Short mmCIF file of C-alpha atoms in Angstrom, two decimals:
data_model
loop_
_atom_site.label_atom_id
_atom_site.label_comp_id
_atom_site.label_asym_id
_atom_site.label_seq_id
_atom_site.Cartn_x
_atom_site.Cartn_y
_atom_site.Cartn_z
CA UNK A 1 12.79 -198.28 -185.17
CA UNK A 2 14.94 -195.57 -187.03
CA UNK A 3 13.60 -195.36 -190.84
CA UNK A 4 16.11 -195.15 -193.23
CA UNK A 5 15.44 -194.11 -196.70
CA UNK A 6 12.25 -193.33 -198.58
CA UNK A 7 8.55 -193.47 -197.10
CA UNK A 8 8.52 -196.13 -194.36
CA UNK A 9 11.44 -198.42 -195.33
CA UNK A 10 13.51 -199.87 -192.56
CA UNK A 11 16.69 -201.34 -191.77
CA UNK A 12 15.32 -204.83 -192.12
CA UNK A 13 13.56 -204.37 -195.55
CA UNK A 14 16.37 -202.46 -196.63
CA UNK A 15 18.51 -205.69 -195.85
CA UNK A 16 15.53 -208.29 -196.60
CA UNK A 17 17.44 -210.68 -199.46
CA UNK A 18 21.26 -209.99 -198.05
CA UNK A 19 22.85 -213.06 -196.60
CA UNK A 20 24.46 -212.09 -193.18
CA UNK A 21 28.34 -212.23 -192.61
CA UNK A 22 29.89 -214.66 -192.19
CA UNK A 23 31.00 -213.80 -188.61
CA UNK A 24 27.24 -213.90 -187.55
CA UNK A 25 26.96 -217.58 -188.35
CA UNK A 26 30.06 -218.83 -185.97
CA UNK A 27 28.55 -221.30 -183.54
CA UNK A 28 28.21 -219.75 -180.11
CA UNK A 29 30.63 -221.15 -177.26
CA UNK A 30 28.19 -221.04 -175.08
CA UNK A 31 26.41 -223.61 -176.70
CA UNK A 32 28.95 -226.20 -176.28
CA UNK A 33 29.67 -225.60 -173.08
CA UNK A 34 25.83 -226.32 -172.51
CA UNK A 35 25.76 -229.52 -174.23
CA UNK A 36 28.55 -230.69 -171.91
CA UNK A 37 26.89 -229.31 -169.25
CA UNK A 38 23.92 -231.67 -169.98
CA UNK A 39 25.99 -234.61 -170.64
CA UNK A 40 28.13 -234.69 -167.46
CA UNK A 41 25.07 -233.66 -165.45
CA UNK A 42 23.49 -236.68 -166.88
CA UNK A 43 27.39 -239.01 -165.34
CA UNK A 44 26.33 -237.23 -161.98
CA UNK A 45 28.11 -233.87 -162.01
CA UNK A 46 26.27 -231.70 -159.15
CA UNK A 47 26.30 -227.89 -160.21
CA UNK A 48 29.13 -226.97 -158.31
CA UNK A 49 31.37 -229.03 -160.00
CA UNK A 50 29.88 -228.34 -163.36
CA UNK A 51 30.62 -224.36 -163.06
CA UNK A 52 34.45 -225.42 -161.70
CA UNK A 53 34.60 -227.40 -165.06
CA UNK A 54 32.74 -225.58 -167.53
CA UNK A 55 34.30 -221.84 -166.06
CA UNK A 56 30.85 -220.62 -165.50
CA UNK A 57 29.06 -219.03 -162.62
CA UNK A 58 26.99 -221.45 -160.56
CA UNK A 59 23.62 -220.14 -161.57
CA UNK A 60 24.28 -220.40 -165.13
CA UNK A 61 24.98 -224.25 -164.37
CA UNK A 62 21.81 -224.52 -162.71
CA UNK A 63 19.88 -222.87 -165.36
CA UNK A 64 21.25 -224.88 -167.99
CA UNK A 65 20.72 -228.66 -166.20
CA UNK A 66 17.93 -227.51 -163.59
CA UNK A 67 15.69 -230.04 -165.14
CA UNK A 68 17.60 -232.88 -164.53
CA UNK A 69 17.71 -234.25 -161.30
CA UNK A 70 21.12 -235.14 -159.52
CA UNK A 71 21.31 -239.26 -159.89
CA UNK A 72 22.61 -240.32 -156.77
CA UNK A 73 23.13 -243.71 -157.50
CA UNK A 74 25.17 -242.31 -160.47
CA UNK A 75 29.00 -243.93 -160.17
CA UNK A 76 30.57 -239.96 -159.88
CA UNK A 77 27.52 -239.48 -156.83
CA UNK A 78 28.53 -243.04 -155.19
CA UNK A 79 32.50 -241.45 -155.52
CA UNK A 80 32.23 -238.47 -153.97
CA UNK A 81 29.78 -239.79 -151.30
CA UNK A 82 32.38 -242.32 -150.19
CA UNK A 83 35.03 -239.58 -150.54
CA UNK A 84 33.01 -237.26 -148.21
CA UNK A 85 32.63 -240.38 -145.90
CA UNK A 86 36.57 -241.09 -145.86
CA UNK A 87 37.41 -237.35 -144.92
CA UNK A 88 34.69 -237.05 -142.69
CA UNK A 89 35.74 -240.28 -140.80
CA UNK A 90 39.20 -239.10 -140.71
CA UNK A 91 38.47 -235.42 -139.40
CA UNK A 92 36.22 -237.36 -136.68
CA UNK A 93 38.76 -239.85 -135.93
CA UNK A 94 41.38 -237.19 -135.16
CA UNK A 95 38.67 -235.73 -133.15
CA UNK A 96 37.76 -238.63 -131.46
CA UNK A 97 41.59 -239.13 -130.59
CA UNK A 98 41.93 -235.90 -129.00
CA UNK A 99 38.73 -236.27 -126.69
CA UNK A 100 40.04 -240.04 -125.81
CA UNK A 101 43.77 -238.69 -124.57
CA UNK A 102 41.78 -234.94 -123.09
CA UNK A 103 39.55 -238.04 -121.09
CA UNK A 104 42.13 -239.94 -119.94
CA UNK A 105 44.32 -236.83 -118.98
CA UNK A 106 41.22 -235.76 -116.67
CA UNK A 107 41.07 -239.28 -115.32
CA UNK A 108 44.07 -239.45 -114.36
CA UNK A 109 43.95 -235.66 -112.45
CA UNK A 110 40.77 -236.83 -110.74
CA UNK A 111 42.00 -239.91 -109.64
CA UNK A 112 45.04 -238.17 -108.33
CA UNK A 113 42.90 -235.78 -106.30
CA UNK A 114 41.10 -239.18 -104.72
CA UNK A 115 44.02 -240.87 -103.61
CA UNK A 116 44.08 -243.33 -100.56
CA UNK A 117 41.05 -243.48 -99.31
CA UNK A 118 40.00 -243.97 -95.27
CA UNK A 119 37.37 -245.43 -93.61
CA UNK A 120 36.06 -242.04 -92.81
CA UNK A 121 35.91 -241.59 -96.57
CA UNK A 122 34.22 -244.32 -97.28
CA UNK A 123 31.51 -244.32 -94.39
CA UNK A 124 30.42 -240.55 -95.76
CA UNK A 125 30.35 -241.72 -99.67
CA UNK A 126 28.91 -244.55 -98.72
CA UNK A 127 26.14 -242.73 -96.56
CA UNK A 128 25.63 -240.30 -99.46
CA UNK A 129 25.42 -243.17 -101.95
CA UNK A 130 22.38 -244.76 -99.97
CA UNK A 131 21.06 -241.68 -99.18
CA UNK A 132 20.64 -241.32 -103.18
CA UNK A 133 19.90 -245.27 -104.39
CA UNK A 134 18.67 -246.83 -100.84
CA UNK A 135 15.56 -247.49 -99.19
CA UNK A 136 14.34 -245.23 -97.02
CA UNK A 137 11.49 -245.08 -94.09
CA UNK A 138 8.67 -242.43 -94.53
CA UNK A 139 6.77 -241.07 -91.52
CA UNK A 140 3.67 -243.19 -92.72
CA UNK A 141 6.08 -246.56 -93.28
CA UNK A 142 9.01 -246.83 -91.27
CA UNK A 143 11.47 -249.31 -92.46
CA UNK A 144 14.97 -248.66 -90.64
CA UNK A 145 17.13 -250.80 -92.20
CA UNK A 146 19.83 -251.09 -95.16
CA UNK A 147 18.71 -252.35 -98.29
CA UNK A 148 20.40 -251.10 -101.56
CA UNK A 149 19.59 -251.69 -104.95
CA UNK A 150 21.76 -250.55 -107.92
CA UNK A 151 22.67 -252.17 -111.37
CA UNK A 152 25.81 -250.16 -111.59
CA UNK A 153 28.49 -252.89 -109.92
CA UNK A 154 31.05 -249.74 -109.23
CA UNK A 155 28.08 -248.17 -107.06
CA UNK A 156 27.50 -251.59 -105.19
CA UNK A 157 31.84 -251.93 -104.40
CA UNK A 158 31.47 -249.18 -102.83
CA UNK A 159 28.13 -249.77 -100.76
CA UNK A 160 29.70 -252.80 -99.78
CA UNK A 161 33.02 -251.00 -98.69
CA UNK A 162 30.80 -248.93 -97.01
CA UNK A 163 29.76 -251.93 -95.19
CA UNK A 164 33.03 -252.99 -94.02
CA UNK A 165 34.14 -249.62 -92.66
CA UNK A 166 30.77 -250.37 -90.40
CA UNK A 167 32.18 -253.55 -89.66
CA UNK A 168 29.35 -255.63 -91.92
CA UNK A 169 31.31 -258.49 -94.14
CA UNK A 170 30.09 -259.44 -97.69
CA UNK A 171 29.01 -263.11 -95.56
CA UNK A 172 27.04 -261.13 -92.97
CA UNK A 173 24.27 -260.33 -95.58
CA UNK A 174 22.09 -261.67 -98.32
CA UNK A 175 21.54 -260.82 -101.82
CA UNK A 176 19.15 -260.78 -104.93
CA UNK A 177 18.70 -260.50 -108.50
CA UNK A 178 15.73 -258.21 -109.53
CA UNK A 179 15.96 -258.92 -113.60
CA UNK A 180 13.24 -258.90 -116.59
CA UNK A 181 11.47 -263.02 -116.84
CA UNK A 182 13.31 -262.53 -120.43
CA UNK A 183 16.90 -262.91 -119.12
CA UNK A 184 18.51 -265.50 -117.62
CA UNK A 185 18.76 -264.72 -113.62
CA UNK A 186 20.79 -268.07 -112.60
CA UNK A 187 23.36 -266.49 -115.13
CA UNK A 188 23.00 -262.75 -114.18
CA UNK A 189 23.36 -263.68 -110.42
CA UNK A 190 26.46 -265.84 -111.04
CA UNK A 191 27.86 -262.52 -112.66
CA UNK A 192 26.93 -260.71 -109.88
CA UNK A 193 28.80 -262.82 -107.81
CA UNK A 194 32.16 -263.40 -109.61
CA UNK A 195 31.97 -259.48 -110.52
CA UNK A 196 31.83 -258.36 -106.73
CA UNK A 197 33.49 -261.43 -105.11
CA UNK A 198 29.92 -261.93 -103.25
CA UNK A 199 29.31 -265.72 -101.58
CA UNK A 200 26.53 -267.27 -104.33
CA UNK A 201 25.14 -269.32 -101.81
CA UNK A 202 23.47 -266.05 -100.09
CA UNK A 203 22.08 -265.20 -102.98
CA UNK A 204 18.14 -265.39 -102.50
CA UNK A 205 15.28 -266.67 -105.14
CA UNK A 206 15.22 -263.62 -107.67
CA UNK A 207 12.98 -261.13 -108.09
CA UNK A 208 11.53 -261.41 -111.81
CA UNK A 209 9.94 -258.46 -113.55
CA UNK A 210 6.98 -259.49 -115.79
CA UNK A 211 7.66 -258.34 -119.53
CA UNK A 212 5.12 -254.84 -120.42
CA UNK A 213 4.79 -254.95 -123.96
CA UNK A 214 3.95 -251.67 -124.19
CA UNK A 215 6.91 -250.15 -122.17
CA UNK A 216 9.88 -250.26 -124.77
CA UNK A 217 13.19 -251.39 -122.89
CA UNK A 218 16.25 -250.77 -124.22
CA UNK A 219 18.34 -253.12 -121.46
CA UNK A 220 18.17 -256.28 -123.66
CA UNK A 221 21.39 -257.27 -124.37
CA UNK A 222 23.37 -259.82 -123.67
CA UNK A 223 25.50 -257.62 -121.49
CA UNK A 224 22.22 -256.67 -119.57
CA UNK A 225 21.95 -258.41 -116.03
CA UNK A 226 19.15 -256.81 -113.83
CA UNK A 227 20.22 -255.11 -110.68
CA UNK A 228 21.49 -256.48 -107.25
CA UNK A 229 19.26 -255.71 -104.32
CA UNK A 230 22.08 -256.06 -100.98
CA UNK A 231 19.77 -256.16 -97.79
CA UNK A 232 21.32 -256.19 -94.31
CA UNK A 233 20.10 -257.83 -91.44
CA UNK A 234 19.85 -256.07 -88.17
CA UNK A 235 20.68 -253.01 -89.72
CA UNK A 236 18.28 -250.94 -87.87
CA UNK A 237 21.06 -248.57 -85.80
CA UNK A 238 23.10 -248.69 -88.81
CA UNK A 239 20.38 -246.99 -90.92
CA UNK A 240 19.94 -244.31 -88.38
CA UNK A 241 23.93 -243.43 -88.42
CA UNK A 242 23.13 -243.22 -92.03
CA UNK A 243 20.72 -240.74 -91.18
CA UNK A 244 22.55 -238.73 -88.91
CA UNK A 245 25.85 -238.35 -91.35
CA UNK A 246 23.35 -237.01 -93.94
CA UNK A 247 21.84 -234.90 -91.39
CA UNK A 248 25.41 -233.84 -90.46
CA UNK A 249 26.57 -233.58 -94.27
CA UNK A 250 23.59 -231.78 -95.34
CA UNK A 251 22.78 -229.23 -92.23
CA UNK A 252 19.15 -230.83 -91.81
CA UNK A 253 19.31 -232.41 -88.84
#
């Protein structure tokens, strides 16, 4: 430090004894802008809106309340949580809105580009439908005939159309319930057959699936009804004109 005076005198012993202006002694601003800070931190003010109320920069918010944790169960935290909820639900709902109407729009295309549908339409989805969900015979177990198995009833309509346009009614064939021993299959195969207009008294004993405790199944509601296994008799020359539109269809004959 600069001496000032005689030997080694300084400033401060020079001024050792003088009360300081008056100016010096104002109370900082700062200091009750901190002291707020603290008390609204402590109501659940999060340090963004602390520096948008106080007119400070963010990290000088943080570094005056970092060591009090945000109390989320505060009633400003619970506020703005369910304000952030409201305005997220409503940007998702207008969202939501617009995919619903873009949906139906391409529905309604698609369905346009289907129209009226033949018999000829319905023998080759209907072949390629098997061909996917069917049963099929392997070189070392041949088994050349139609049985289908699907829990998706819009996949079964149109086996069974399929059917038709081969000249096979819904009475020409037999049907069964393959469902968990934890559901009801009397109900699910009274379903089955009010869902796909389907005679119930061809229904055969269900198949029941013994529960796995360690397999976890998420199929257990009350909407859940096991699949529908359609077998058709004599269906051995039906199955191979299966396999020849497939052969035909996919160039692997």
């Amino acid at each position: 430090m600069k001496h000032f005076g005689v030997g080694s005198a300084t400033l401060t012993d020079w001024l050792r004894g003088i009360d300081p202006p008056e100016w010096t002694r104002r109370p900082n601003a700062k200091d009750d802008q901190r002291a707020r800070a603290l008390e609204l931190r402590a109501e659940g003010w999060s340090i963004n809106d602390l520096a948008a109320q106080l007119g400070v920069a963010k990290s000088t918010a943080y570094a005056w309340v970092k060591h009090i944790p945000l109390d989320a169960d505060s009633e400003r935290a619970r506020r703005k949580q369910e304000h952030a909820a409201l305005m997220a639900a409503g940007r998702w709902n207008d969202k939501r809105a617009e995919r619903d109407r873009r949906r139906a729009e391409v529905h309604e295309a698609a369905a346009a580009v289907v129209g009226d549908l033949s018999d000829r339409d319905f023998l080759l989805v209907g072949a390629a439908i098997y061909w996917c969900e069917g049963a099929k015979s392997k070189p070392w177990r041949r088994l050349d005939r139609l049985t289908f198995i699907n829990s998706d009833p819009g996949l079964l309509s149109l086996f069974l159309r399929f059917l038709a346009a081969c000249g096979r009614t819904r009475d020409s064939v037999h049907y069964r319930v393959h469902i968990h021993e934890a559901a009801d299959a009397e109900a699910a195969a009274d379903w089955w057959a009010r869902e796909l207009e389907l005679p119930r008294e061809l229904f055969q004993r269900p198949t029941i699936k013994r529960h796995i405790p360690a397999t976890r199944r998420l199929n257990t509601g009350t909407d859940y009804r096991g699949c529908l296994a359609v077998s058709v008799p004599q269906s051995r020359e039906l199955y191979w004109r299966v396999e020849g539109m497939m052969g035909a269809l996919t160039g692997l004959r």
